[in-house]
mmCIF file of C-alpha atoms in Angstrom:
data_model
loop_
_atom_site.group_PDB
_atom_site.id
_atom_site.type_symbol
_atom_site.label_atom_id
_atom_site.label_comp_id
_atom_site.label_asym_id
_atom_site.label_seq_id
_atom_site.Cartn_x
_atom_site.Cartn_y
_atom_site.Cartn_z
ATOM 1 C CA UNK A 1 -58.574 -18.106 -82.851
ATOM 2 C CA UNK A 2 -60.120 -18.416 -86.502
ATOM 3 C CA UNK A 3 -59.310 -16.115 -88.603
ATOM 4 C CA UNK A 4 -56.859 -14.161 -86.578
ATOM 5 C CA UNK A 5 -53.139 -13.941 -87.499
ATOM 6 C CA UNK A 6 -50.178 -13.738 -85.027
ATOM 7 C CA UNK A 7 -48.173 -10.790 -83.729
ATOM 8 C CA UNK A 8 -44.703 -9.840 -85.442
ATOM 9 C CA UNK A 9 -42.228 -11.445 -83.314
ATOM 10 C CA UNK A 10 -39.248 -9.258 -81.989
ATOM 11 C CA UNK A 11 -36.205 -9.861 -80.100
ATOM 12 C CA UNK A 12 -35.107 -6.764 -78.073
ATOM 13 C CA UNK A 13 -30.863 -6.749 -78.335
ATOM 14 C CA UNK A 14 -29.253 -3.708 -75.863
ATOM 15 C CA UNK A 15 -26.593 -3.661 -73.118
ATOM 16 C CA UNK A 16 -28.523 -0.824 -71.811
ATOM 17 C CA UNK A 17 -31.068 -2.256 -69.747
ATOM 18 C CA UNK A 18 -33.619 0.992 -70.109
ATOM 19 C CA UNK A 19 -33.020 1.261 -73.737
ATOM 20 C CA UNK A 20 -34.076 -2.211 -73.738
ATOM 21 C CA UNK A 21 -37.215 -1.679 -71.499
ATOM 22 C CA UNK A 22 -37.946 1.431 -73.202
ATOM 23 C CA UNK A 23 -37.905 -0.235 -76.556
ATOM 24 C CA UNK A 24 -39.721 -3.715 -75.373
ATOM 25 C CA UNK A 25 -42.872 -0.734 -73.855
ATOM 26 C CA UNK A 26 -43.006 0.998 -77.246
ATOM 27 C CA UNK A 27 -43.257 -1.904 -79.632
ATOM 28 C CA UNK A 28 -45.445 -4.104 -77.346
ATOM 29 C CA UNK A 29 -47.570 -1.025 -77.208
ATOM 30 C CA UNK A 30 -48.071 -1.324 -81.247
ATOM 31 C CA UNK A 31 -50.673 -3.441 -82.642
ATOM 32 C CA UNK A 32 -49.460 -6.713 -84.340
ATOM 33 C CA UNK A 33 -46.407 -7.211 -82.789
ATOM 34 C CA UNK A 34 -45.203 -8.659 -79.421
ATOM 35 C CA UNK A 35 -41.458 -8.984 -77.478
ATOM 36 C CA UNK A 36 -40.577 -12.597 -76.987
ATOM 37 C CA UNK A 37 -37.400 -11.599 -75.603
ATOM 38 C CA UNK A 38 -34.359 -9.473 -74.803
ATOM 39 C CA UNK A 39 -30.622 -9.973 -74.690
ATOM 40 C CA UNK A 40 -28.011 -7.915 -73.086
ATOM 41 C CA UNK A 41 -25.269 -8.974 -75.392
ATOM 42 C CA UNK A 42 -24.805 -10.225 -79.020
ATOM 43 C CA UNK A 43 -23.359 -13.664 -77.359
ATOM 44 C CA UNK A 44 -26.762 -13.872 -75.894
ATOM 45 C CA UNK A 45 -28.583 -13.682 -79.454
ATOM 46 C CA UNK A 46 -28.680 -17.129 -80.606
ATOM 47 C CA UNK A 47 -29.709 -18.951 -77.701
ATOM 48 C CA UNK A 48 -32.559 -16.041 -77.191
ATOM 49 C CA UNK A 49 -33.756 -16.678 -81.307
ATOM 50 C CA UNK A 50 -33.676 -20.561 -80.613
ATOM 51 C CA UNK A 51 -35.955 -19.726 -77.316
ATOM 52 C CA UNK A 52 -38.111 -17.568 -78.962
ATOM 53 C CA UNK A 53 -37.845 -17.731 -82.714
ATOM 54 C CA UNK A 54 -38.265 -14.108 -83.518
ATOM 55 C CA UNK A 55 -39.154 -12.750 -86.851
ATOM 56 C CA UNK A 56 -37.437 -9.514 -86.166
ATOM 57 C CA UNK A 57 -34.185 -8.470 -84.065
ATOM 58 C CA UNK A 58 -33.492 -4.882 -83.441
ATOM 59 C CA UNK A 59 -29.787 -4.946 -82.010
ATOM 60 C CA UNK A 60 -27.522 -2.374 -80.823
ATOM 61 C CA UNK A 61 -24.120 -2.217 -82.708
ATOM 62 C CA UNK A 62 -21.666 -1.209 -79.219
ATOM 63 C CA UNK A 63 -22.119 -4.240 -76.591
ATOM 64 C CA UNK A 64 -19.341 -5.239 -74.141
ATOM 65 C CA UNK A 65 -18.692 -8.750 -75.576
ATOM 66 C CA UNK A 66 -19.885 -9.858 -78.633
ATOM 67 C CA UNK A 67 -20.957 -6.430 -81.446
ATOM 68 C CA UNK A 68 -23.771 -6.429 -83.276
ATOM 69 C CA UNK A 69 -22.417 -6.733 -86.531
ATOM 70 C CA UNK A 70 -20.836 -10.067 -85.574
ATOM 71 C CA UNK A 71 -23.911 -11.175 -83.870
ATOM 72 C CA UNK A 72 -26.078 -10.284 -86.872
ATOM 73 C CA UNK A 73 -23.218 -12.424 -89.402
ATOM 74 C CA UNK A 74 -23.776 -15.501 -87.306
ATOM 75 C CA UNK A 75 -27.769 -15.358 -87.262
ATOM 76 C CA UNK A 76 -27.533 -15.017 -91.314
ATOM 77 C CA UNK A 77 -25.820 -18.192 -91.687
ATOM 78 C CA UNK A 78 -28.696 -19.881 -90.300
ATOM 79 C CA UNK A 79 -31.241 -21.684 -92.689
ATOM 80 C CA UNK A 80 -34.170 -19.285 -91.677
ATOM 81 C CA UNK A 81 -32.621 -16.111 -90.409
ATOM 82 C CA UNK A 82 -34.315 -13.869 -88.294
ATOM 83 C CA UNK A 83 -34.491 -10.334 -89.975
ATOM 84 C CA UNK A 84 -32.337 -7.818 -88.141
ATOM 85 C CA UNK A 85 -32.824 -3.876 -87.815
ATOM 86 C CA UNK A 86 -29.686 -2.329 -86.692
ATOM 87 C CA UNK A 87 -30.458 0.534 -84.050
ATOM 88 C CA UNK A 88 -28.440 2.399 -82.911
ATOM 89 C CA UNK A 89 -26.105 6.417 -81.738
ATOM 90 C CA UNK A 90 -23.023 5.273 -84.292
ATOM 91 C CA UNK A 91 -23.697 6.152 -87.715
ATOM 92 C CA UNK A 92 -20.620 6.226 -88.911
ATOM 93 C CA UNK A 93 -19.681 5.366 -92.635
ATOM 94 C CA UNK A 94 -17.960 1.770 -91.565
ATOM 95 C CA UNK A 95 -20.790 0.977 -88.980
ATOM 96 C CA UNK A 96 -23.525 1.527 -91.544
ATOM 97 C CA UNK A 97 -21.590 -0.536 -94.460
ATOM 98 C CA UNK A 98 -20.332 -3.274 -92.599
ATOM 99 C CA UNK A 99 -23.698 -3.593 -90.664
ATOM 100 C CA UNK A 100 -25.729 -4.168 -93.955
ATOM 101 C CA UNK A 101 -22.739 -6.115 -95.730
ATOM 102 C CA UNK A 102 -23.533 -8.566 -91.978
ATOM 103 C CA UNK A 103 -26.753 -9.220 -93.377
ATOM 104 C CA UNK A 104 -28.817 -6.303 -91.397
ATOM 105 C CA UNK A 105 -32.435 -5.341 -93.379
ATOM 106 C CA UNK A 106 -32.737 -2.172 -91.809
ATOM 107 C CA UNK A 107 -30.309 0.880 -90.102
ATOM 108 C CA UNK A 108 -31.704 3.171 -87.911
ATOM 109 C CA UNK A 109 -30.394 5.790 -85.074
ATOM 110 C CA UNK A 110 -31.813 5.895 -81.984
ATOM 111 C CA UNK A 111 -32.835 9.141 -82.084
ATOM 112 C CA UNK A 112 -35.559 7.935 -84.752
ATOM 113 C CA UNK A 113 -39.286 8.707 -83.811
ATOM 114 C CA UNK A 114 -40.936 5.744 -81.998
ATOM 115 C CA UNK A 115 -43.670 5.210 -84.995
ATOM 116 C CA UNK A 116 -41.255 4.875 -87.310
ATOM 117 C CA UNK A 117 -39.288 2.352 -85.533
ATOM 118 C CA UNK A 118 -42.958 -0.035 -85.078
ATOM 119 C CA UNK A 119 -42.841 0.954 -89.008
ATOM 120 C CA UNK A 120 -39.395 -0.830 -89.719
ATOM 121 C CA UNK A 121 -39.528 -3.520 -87.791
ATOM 122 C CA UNK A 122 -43.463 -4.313 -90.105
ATOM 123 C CA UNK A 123 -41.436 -3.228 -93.249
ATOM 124 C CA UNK A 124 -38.716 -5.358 -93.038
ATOM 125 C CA UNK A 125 -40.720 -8.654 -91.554
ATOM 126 C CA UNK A 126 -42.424 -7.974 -95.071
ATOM 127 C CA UNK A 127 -39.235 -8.407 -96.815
ATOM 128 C CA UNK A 128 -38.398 -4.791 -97.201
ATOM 129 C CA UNK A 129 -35.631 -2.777 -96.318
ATOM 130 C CA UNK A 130 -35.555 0.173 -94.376
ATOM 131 C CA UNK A 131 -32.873 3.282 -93.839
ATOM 132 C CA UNK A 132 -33.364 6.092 -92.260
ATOM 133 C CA UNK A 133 -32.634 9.401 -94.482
ATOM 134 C CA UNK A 134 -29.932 10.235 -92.694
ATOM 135 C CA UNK A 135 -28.147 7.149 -93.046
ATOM 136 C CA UNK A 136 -29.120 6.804 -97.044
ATOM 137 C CA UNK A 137 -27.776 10.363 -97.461
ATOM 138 C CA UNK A 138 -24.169 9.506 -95.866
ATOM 139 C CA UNK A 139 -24.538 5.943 -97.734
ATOM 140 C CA UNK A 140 -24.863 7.689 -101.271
ATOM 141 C CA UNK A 141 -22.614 10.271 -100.697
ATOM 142 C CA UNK A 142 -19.767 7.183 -99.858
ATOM 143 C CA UNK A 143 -20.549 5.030 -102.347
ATOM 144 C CA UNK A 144 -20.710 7.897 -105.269
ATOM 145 C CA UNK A 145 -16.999 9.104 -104.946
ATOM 146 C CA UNK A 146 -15.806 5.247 -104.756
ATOM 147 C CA UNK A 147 -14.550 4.237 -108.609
ATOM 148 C CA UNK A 148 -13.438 0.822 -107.557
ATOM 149 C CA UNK A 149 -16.648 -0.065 -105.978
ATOM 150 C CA UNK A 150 -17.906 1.176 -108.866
ATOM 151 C CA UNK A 151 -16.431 -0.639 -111.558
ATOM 152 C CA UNK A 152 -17.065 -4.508 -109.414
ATOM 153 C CA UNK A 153 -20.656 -3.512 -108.793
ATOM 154 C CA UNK A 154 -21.021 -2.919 -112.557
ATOM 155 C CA UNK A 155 -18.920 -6.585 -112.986
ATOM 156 C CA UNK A 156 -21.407 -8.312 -110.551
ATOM 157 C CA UNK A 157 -25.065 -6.348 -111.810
ATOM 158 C CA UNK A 158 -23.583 -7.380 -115.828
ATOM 159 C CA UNK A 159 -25.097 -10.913 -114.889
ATOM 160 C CA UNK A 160 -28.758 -9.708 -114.432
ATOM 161 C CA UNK A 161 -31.475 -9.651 -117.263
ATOM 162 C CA UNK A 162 -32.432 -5.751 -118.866
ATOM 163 C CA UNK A 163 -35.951 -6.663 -116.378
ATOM 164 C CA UNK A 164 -33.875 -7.541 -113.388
ATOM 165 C CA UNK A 165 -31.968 -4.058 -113.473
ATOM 166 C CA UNK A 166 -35.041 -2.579 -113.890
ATOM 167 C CA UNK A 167 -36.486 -4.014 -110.765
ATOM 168 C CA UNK A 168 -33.212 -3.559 -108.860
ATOM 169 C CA UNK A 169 -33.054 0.302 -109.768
ATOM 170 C CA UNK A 170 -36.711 0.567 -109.092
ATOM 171 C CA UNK A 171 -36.166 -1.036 -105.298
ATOM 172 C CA UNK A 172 -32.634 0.676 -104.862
ATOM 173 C CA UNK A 173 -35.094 4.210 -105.439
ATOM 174 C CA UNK A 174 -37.324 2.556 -102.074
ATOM 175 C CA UNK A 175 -40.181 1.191 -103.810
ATOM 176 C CA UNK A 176 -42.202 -1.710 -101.899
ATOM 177 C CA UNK A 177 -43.128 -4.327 -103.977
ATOM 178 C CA UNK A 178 -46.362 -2.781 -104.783
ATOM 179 C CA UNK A 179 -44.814 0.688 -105.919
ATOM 180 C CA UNK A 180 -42.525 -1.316 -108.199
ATOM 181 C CA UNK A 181 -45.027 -3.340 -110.103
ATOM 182 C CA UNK A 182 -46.730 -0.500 -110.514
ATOM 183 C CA UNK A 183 -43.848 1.510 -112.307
ATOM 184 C CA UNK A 184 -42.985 -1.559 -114.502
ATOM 185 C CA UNK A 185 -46.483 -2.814 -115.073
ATOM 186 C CA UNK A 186 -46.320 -5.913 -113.683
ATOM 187 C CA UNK A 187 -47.289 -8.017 -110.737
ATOM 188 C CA UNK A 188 -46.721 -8.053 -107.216
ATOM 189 C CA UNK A 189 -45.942 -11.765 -107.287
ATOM 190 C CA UNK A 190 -43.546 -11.176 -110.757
ATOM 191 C CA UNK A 191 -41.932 -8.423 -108.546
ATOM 192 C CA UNK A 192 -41.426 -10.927 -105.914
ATOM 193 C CA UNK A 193 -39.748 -13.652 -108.210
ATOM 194 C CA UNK A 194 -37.416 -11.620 -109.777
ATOM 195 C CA UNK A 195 -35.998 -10.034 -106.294
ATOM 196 C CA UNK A 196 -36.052 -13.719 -105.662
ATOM 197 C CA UNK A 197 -34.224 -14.673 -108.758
ATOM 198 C CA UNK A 198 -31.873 -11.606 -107.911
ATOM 199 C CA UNK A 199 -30.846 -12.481 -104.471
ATOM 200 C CA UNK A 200 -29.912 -16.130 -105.938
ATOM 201 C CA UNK A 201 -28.043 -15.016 -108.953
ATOM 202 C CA UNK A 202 -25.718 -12.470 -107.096
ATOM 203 C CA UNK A 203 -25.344 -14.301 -104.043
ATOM 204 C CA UNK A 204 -26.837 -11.580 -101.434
ATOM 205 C CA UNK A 205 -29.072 -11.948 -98.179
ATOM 206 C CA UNK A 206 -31.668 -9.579 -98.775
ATOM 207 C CA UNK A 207 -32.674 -6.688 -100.371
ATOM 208 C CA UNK A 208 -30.847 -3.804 -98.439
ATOM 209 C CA UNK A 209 -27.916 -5.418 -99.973
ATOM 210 C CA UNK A 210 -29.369 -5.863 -103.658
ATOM 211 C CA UNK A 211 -29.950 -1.445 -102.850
ATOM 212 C CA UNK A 212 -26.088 -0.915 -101.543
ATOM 213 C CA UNK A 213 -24.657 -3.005 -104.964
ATOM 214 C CA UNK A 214 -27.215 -0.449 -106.862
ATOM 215 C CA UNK A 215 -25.899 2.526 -105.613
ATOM 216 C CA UNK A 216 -22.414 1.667 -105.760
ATOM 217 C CA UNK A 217 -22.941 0.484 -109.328
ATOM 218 C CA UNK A 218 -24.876 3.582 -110.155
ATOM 219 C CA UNK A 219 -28.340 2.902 -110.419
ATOM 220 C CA UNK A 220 -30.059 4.649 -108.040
#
């Protein structure tokens, strides 16, 4: 109809089969956004995105064949990706890192409210990552007693422009793209460009990654 715009698209990804339903009632219960589909296993993830062509996939890390981290690795080579919200009961310090170095926008635990889950899965179909504070606590803490990761996220952030930094310390801090034009007095769309021109120049996915190279290099 004129003038109206479609739902959010989200793939449901659980081996539980009531997690799944559970999750598939709560978000189709939110306005804006409708299931297209659920998978029991991460092998089952790229026929399901072909079927349905998601915008959004909230997978489960622990499944019986294929984990989520791998299945979220092989939708990120694909020319238009899916975005990918980890949820999940393991928040453990190799789980969270090697789930957002896979490409993952967003890390939550299952024990999250329901409104803030409907939250991430808007936040990051808008381009913008989303932790929970639990998980950015543990994530700091790592990162901040680590000199080697350190020293090569210093290396790789060297190749961005005084402005760049500035935006990438801004975002690492959890601004939207609104809240950081507004701190460096610029616009939404410049904002936009240069996390653009970021992700090209230092050869990352997405923006939860642009945040992890921040905090390991000290910037946020």
């Amino acid at each position: 109809m004129a003038g109206m715009t479609r739902p959010l698209r989200v793939l449901v990804v659980d081996d539980d089969a009531l997690v799944r339903a559970g999750l598939t009632m709560m978000l189709d219960g939110a306005r804006g956004i409708a299931v297209v589909g659920e998978a029991a296993d991460g092998d089952q993830v790229p026929t399901a995105v072909d079927a349905h062509a998601p915008d959004v996939v909230l997978m489960d890390l622990r499944m019986p064949r294929v984990d989520g981290i791998t299945a979220t690795r092989r939708l990120r080579r694909r020319v238009r990706p899916p975005e990918v919200v980890v949820l999940t009961t393991f928040d453990t310090d190799e789980n969270i890192l090697y789930a957002l170095r896979a490409g993952a926008s967003g890390f939550l635990l299952k024990d999250t409210p329901p409104e803030q889950i409907v939250t991430a899965v808007r936040q990051v179909a808008a381009g913008e990552p989303i932790l929970s504070p639990r998980v950015t606590r543990r994530l700091m803490d790592r990162v901040a007693g680590q000199a080697d990761a350190y020293v090569r996220a210093r290396d790789v952030l060297s190749a961005l422009s005084p402005r760049e930094t500035d935006v990438v310390a801004a975002l690492a801090r959890g601004g939207n793209n609104a809240e950081i034009a507004a701190e460096l007095r610029m616009t939404v769309a410049t904002v936009k460009a240069h996390v653009s021109h970021i992700l090209t120049k230092l050869d990352l996915d997405n923006r939860t990654q642009i945040a992890m190279l921040a905090y390991e290099g000290g910037l946020a």
